[in-house]
PDB file of C-alpha atoms in Angstrom:
ATOM      1  CA  MET A   1    -189.354 -11.905  14.515  1.00  0.00           C
ATOM      2  CA  GLU A   2    -187.064  -9.819  16.652  1.00  0.00           C
ATOM      3  CA  GLN A   3    -187.604 -11.742  19.766  1.00  0.00           C
ATOM      4  CA  LEU A   4    -186.456 -14.322  17.128  1.00  0.00           C
ATOM      5  CA  ILE A   5    -182.943 -12.903  16.158  1.00  0.00           C
ATOM      6  CA  GLU A   6    -182.158 -11.966  19.509  1.00  0.00           C
ATOM      7  CA  ASN A   7    -182.724 -15.484  21.079  1.00  0.00           C
ATOM      8  CA  ILE A   8    -180.661 -17.152  18.576  1.00  0.00           C
ATOM      9  CA  LYS A   9    -177.791 -13.520  19.313  1.00  0.00           C
ATOM     10  CA  ASN A  10    -177.551 -15.062  22.753  1.00  0.00           C
ATOM     11  CA  LEU A  11    -178.136 -19.042  23.032  1.00  0.00           C
ATOM     12  CA  LEU A  12    -175.010 -18.915  20.171  1.00  0.00           C
ATOM     13  CA  GLN A  13    -173.124 -16.285  22.335  1.00  0.00           C
ATOM     14  CA  GLN A  14    -174.286 -18.897  25.628  1.00  0.00           C
ATOM     15  CA  LYS A  15    -172.983 -22.189  24.002  1.00  0.00           C
ATOM     16  CA  ASN A  16    -169.908 -20.362  22.234  1.00  0.00           C
ATOM     17  CA  LYS A  17    -171.188 -20.611  19.114  1.00  0.00           C
ATOM     18  CA  THR A  18    -170.859 -18.128  16.217  1.00  0.00           C
ATOM     19  CA  LYS A  19    -172.232 -17.204  13.349  1.00  0.00           C
ATOM     20  CA  ALA A  20    -170.391 -18.732  11.202  1.00  0.00           C
ATOM     21  CA  ASP A  21    -170.400 -21.966  13.074  1.00  0.00           C
ATOM     22  CA  LEU A  22    -174.635 -21.761  12.462  1.00  0.00           C
ATOM     23  CA  ALA A  23    -174.151 -20.902   8.280  1.00  0.00           C
ATOM     24  CA  ARG A  24    -171.883 -23.913   8.161  1.00  0.00           C
ATOM     25  CA  PHE A  25    -174.390 -25.986  10.101  1.00  0.00           C
ATOM     26  CA  LEU A  26    -177.196 -24.533   8.172  1.00  0.00           C
ATOM     27  CA  GLU A  27    -175.536 -25.085   4.834  1.00  0.00           C
ATOM     28  CA  VAL A  28    -175.633 -21.749   3.956  1.00  0.00           C
ATOM     29  CA  THR A  29    -172.882 -18.657   3.307  1.00  0.00           C
ATOM     30  CA  PRO A  30    -172.206 -16.175   5.858  1.00  0.00           C
ATOM     31  CA  GLN A  31    -173.358 -14.236   4.114  1.00  0.00           C
ATOM     32  CA  ARG A  32    -177.147 -14.764   3.442  1.00  0.00           C
ATOM     33  CA  LEU A  33    -176.776 -15.531   7.233  1.00  0.00           C
ATOM     34  CA  ASN A  34    -176.169 -12.033   7.683  1.00  0.00           C
ATOM     35  CA  ASN A  35    -178.995 -10.919   5.336  1.00  0.00           C
ATOM     36  CA  TRP A  36    -181.517 -13.204   7.446  1.00  0.00           C
ATOM     37  CA  PHE A  37    -180.984 -10.830  10.651  1.00  0.00           C
ATOM     38  CA  LEU A  38    -180.113  -8.592   9.109  1.00  0.00           C
ATOM     39  CA  ARG A  39    -183.611  -8.338   7.188  1.00  0.00           C
ATOM     40  CA  GLY A  40    -185.237 -10.079  10.246  1.00  0.00           C
ATOM     41  CA  ASN A  41    -186.790 -12.841   7.826  1.00  0.00           C
ATOM     42  CA  ILE A  42    -185.709 -16.160   8.690  1.00  0.00           C
ATOM     43  CA  PRO A  43    -187.442 -18.825   6.397  1.00  0.00           C
ATOM     44  CA  THR A  44    -189.087 -21.602   8.640  1.00  0.00           C
ATOM     45  CA  ASP A  45    -187.266 -24.375   7.564  1.00  0.00           C
ATOM     46  CA  TYR A  46    -184.296 -22.942   8.714  1.00  0.00           C
ATOM     47  CA  VAL A  47    -185.611 -22.182  12.248  1.00  0.00           C
ATOM     48  CA  ILE A  48    -186.289 -25.297  13.008  1.00  0.00           C
ATOM     49  CA  GLN A  49    -182.510 -26.466  11.793  1.00  0.00           C
ATOM     50  CA  ILE A  50    -181.430 -23.450  14.320  1.00  0.00           C
ATOM     51  CA  ALA A  51    -183.386 -24.640  16.773  1.00  0.00           C
ATOM     52  CA  LYS A  52    -181.698 -28.249  16.579  1.00  0.00           C
ATOM     53  CA  PHE A  53    -178.012 -26.540  16.467  1.00  0.00           C
ATOM     54  CA  LEU A  54    -179.144 -24.746  19.708  1.00  0.00           C
ATOM     55  CA  ASN A  55    -180.662 -27.753  21.192  1.00  0.00           C
ATOM     56  CA  THR A  56    -183.765 -25.332  22.370  1.00  0.00           C
ATOM     57  CA  SER A  57    -186.913 -25.953  20.507  1.00  0.00           C
ATOM     58  CA  VAL A  58    -188.915 -23.471  18.061  1.00  0.00           C
ATOM     59  CA  GLU A  59    -191.178 -22.355  20.374  1.00  0.00           C
ATOM     60  CA  PHE A  60    -188.104 -20.933  22.884  1.00  0.00           C
ATOM     61  CA  LEU A  61    -186.530 -19.084  20.037  1.00  0.00           C
ATOM     62  CA  ASN A  62    -189.768 -17.618  19.156  1.00  0.00           C
ATOM     63  CA  ASN A  63    -190.786 -16.282  23.056  1.00  0.00           C
ATOM     64  CA  ASN A  64    -189.709 -13.586  25.215  1.00  0.00           C
ATOM     65  CA  ASN A  65    -190.534 -16.204  28.115  1.00  0.00           C
ATOM     66  CA  ASP A  66    -187.277 -17.604  29.889  1.00  0.00           C
ATOM     67  CA  ASN A  67    -189.519 -20.263  31.960  1.00  0.00           C
ATOM     68  CA  ILE A  68    -189.957 -22.390  28.532  1.00  0.00           C
ATOM     69  CA  PRO A  69    -187.492 -24.890  29.014  1.00  0.00           C
ATOM     70  CA  LEU A  70    -184.948 -26.015  26.351  1.00  0.00           C
ATOM     71  CA  THR A  71    -185.354 -28.769  24.392  1.00  0.00           C
ATOM     72  CA  HIS A  72    -182.529 -31.241  23.779  1.00  0.00           C
ATOM     73  CA  TYR A  73    -181.841 -32.913  20.533  1.00  0.00           C
ATOM     74  CA  LEU A  74    -179.487 -36.682  20.049  1.00  0.00           C
ATOM     75  CA  PRO A  75    -178.562 -37.716  17.121  1.00  0.00           C
ATOM     76  CA  ILE A  76    -180.408 -41.221  15.467  1.00  0.00           C
ATOM     77  CA  ILE A  77    -177.145 -42.061  14.022  1.00  0.00           C
ATOM     78  CA  GLY A  78    -178.858 -45.918  12.248  1.00  0.00           C
ATOM     79  CA  GLU A  79    -179.679 -48.895  13.398  1.00  0.00           C
ATOM     80  CA  ALA A  80    -178.407 -51.534  15.123  1.00  0.00           C
ATOM     81  CA  SER A  81    -178.800 -55.151  15.011  1.00  0.00           C
ATOM     82  CA  CYS A  82    -180.071 -56.931  17.157  1.00  0.00           C
ATOM     83  CA  GLY A  83    -179.894 -60.223  15.276  1.00  0.00           C
ATOM     84  CA  VAL A  84    -177.078 -61.341  12.946  1.00  0.00           C
ATOM     85  CA  PRO A  85    -174.322 -58.729  13.311  1.00  0.00           C
ATOM     86  CA  THR A  86    -174.277 -56.302  10.385  1.00  0.00           C
ATOM     87  CA  HIS A  87    -172.066 -53.671   9.060  1.00  0.00           C
ATOM     88  CA  GLN A  88    -172.548 -50.764  10.421  1.00  0.00           C
ATOM     89  CA  PHE A  89    -175.533 -48.306   9.308  1.00  0.00           C
ATOM     90  CA  PHE A  90    -174.900 -44.840   9.224  1.00  0.00           C
ATOM     91  CA  GLU A  91    -177.933 -43.499   7.776  1.00  0.00           C
ATOM     92  CA  ASP A  92    -178.488 -38.861   7.119  1.00  0.00           C
ATOM     93  CA  VAL A  93    -178.312 -38.862  10.804  1.00  0.00           C
ATOM     94  CA  GLU A  94    -182.146 -37.337  12.357  1.00  0.00           C
ATOM     95  CA  MET A  95    -182.475 -35.174  15.547  1.00  0.00           C
ATOM     96  CA  TYR A  96    -184.279 -37.168  17.844  1.00  0.00           C
ATOM     97  CA  PRO A  97    -185.523 -34.582  21.076  1.00  0.00           C
ATOM     98  CA  VAL A  98    -184.793 -36.378  24.755  1.00  0.00           C
ATOM     99  CA  SER A  99    -185.766 -34.537  27.826  1.00  0.00           C
ATOM    100  CA  GLU A 100    -183.029 -32.333  29.804  1.00  0.00           C
ATOM    101  CA  ASP A 101    -182.044 -35.479  32.331  1.00  0.00           C
ATOM    102  CA  MET A 102    -181.645 -37.670  29.058  1.00  0.00           C
ATOM    103  CA  TYR A 103    -179.114 -35.656  27.454  1.00  0.00           C
ATOM    104  CA  ARG A 104    -175.662 -35.589  27.714  1.00  0.00           C
ATOM    105  CA  ASN A 105    -172.751 -34.705  25.070  1.00  0.00           C
ATOM    106  CA  SER A 106    -171.471 -38.238  25.048  1.00  0.00           C
ATOM    107  CA  ARG A 107    -174.581 -40.103  23.899  1.00  0.00           C
ATOM    108  CA  TYR A 108    -176.121 -41.196  21.163  1.00  0.00           C
ATOM    109  CA  ILE A 109    -179.464 -42.938  19.906  1.00  0.00           C
ATOM    110  CA  VAL A 110    -179.522 -46.403  17.533  1.00  0.00           C
ATOM    111  CA  ARG A 111    -182.524 -47.937  15.903  1.00  0.00           C
ATOM    112  CA  ALA A 112    -182.840 -51.784  17.091  1.00  0.00           C
ATOM    113  CA  VAL A 113    -183.278 -54.326  14.031  1.00  0.00           C
ATOM    114  CA  GLY A 114    -184.416 -57.772  14.507  1.00  0.00           C
ATOM    115  CA  ASP A 115    -185.149 -59.714  18.250  1.00  0.00           C
ATOM    116  CA  SER A 116    -181.675 -61.352  19.534  1.00  0.00           C
ATOM    117  CA  MET A 117    -182.039 -58.780  22.361  1.00  0.00           C
ATOM    118  CA  LEU A 118    -186.418 -59.645  23.403  1.00  0.00           C
ATOM    119  CA  PRO A 119    -187.724 -59.853  25.579  1.00  0.00           C
ATOM    120  CA  LYS A 120    -186.168 -56.224  26.730  1.00  0.00           C
ATOM    121  CA  ILE A 121    -185.697 -54.519  23.236  1.00  0.00           C
ATOM    122  CA  LYS A 122    -187.852 -54.661  20.378  1.00  0.00           C
ATOM    123  CA  GLN A 123    -187.410 -54.500  15.899  1.00  0.00           C
ATOM    124  CA  GLY A 124    -188.176 -50.326  16.181  1.00  0.00           C
ATOM    125  CA  ASP A 125    -187.057 -49.442  19.670  1.00  0.00           C
ATOM    126  CA  LEU A 126    -185.089 -46.451  19.950  1.00  0.00           C
ATOM    127  CA  VAL A 127    -181.664 -47.272  21.780  1.00  0.00           C
ATOM    128  CA  LEU A 128    -180.097 -44.630  24.199  1.00  0.00           C
ATOM    129  CA  CYS A 129    -176.392 -45.481  24.419  1.00  0.00           C
ATOM    130  CA  ASP A 130    -173.720 -43.734  26.023  1.00  0.00           C
ATOM    131  CA  THR A 131    -170.237 -43.934  25.248  1.00  0.00           C
ATOM    132  CA  GLU A 132    -168.777 -42.851  28.908  1.00  0.00           C
ATOM    133  CA  ALA A 133    -170.890 -44.686  30.841  1.00  0.00           C
ATOM    134  CA  GLN A 134    -169.240 -47.445  32.685  1.00  0.00           C
ATOM    135  CA  VAL A 135    -169.315 -50.868  31.103  1.00  0.00           C
ATOM    136  CA  ASP A 136    -169.532 -53.559  33.383  1.00  0.00           C
ATOM    137  CA  ASN A 137    -170.350 -57.298  32.591  1.00  0.00           C
ATOM    138  CA  ASN A 138    -173.713 -58.191  31.815  1.00  0.00           C
ATOM    139  CA  SER A 139    -174.578 -54.471  30.427  1.00  0.00           C
ATOM    140  CA  ILE A 140    -175.771 -54.370  27.448  1.00  0.00           C
ATOM    141  CA  ILE A 141    -174.006 -52.238  24.650  1.00  0.00           C
ATOM    142  CA  HIS A 142    -173.636 -51.313  21.302  1.00  0.00           C
ATOM    143  CA  TYR A 143    -170.951 -52.416  20.105  1.00  0.00           C
ATOM    144  CA  THR A 144    -168.592 -52.349  16.851  1.00  0.00           C
ATOM    145  CA  ILE A 145    -165.928 -54.865  15.927  1.00  0.00           C
ATOM    146  CA  ASN A 146    -162.731 -54.202  13.562  1.00  0.00           C
ATOM    147  CA  GLY A 147    -164.810 -50.804  12.747  1.00  0.00           C
ATOM    148  CA  GLU A 148    -167.215 -53.295  10.495  1.00  0.00           C
ATOM    149  CA  GLU A 149    -169.989 -55.348  12.370  1.00  0.00           C
ATOM    150  CA  SER A 150    -172.230 -53.797  14.925  1.00  0.00           C
ATOM    151  CA  GLY A 151    -174.645 -54.493  16.859  1.00  0.00           C
ATOM    152  CA  ILE A 152    -176.807 -54.454  20.683  1.00  0.00           C
ATOM    153  CA  LYS A 153    -176.410 -57.474  23.026  1.00  0.00           C
ATOM    154  CA  LYS A 154    -174.973 -58.241  26.957  1.00  0.00           C
ATOM    155  CA  ALA A 155    -171.351 -57.988  27.371  1.00  0.00           C
ATOM    156  CA  VAL A 156    -169.878 -60.953  29.440  1.00  0.00           C
ATOM    157  CA  TYR A 157    -166.398 -60.392  30.954  1.00  0.00           C
ATOM    158  CA  LYS A 158    -163.599 -62.740  31.359  1.00  0.00           C
ATOM    159  CA  ASP A 159    -160.516 -62.216  34.126  1.00  0.00           C
ATOM    160  CA  GLY A 160    -161.586 -58.466  33.315  1.00  0.00           C
ATOM    161  CA  LYS A 161    -161.566 -58.581  29.598  1.00  0.00           C
ATOM    162  CA  LEU A 162    -164.549 -58.574  26.857  1.00  0.00           C
ATOM    163  CA  PHE A 163    -164.567 -62.292  25.180  1.00  0.00           C
ATOM    164  CA  MET A 164    -168.520 -62.492  24.829  1.00  0.00           C
ATOM    165  CA  LEU A 165    -172.019 -60.392  23.249  1.00  0.00           C
ATOM    166  CA  MET A 166    -174.741 -62.655  24.571  1.00  0.00           C
ATOM    167  CA  PRO A 167    -178.341 -62.033  23.450  1.00  0.00           C
ATOM    168  CA  LEU A 168    -181.011 -62.586  25.664  1.00  0.00           C
ATOM    169  CA  ASN A 169    -183.194 -64.549  23.129  1.00  0.00           C
ATOM    170  CA  GLN A 170    -181.620 -67.681  22.832  1.00  0.00           C
ATOM    171  CA  ASP A 171    -182.456 -68.345  19.685  1.00  0.00           C
ATOM    172  CA  TYR A 172    -179.195 -66.800  18.696  1.00  0.00           C
ATOM    173  CA  PRO A 173    -175.773 -67.761  19.505  1.00  0.00           C
ATOM    174  CA  PRO A 174    -173.622 -65.385  21.516  1.00  0.00           C
ATOM    175  CA  ILE A 175    -170.576 -63.821  19.757  1.00  0.00           C
ATOM    176  CA  MET A 176    -167.027 -65.189  20.860  1.00  0.00           C
ATOM    177  CA  LEU A 177    -164.523 -62.022  20.418  1.00  0.00           C
ATOM    178  CA  GLY A 178    -160.691 -63.100  19.906  1.00  0.00           C
ATOM    179  CA  GLU A 179    -157.413 -61.951  20.822  1.00  0.00           C
ATOM    180  CA  ASN A 180    -157.420 -59.434  18.264  1.00  0.00           C
ATOM    181  CA  ASP A 181    -161.246 -58.159  17.233  1.00  0.00           C
ATOM    182  CA  GLU A 182    -161.114 -54.310  18.833  1.00  0.00           C
ATOM    183  CA  VAL A 183    -164.541 -53.365  20.298  1.00  0.00           C
ATOM    184  CA  VAL A 184    -166.092 -50.495  20.743  1.00  0.00           C
ATOM    185  CA  THR A 185    -168.505 -49.906  22.958  1.00  0.00           C
ATOM    186  CA  ALA A 186    -170.711 -47.618  24.418  1.00  0.00           C
ATOM    187  CA  LYS A 187    -173.877 -48.443  26.914  1.00  0.00           C
ATOM    188  CA  CYS A 188    -177.154 -48.304  26.428  1.00  0.00           C
ATOM    189  CA  VAL A 189    -178.739 -46.737  29.024  1.00  0.00           C
ATOM    190  CA  LYS A 190    -182.325 -46.885  28.348  1.00  0.00           C
ATOM    191  CA  VAL A 191    -185.129 -47.864  25.881  1.00  0.00           C
ATOM    192  CA  ILE A 192    -187.326 -45.559  23.909  1.00  0.00           C
ATOM    193  CA  SER A 193    -190.357 -47.863  22.707  1.00  0.00           C
ATOM    194  CA  ASP A 194    -191.969 -47.222  19.876  1.00  0.00           C
ATOM    195  CA  LEU A 195    -196.422 -47.983  21.158  1.00  0.00           C
TER     196      LEU A 195
END
């Protein structure tokens, strides 16, 4: 348990985080967290949450071997319609472990619902989205229109402006965007299929 406490302290320092930040994330009082550190006894459920907060693995926190790779986590922010656009659906955020090459602070994951993006994206697929990746003509994007409707479609630009959201499945019509529509986009960079 001593190694666990030491590793947590080191990672907090490396990531410029404080015990107070960690306590807020865990939804415990700073005093309770300090008591765990002083006694050297952190409940297992909280060790898992601490690993997520520090973007590492429980194995790394419990080990004194510096060669164990860090595991990163990205939020699954909810479902994205691959069909008729739906109101944004953000449920309790679940964290999903990803490799170091997939991790960026600008990324998140959505779960695909529907079949308008077949054959590339299937029902239940996890789609990795990047808010900082360049969105070009024919990029597949996760979009939100006017802060309400959201989904996944192919971006179609005309005269340098996004004007249409196109499904890949021809059974669905394209979504034409109006002059006053405010569209927020993130490029879909990878599909993590359910097997």
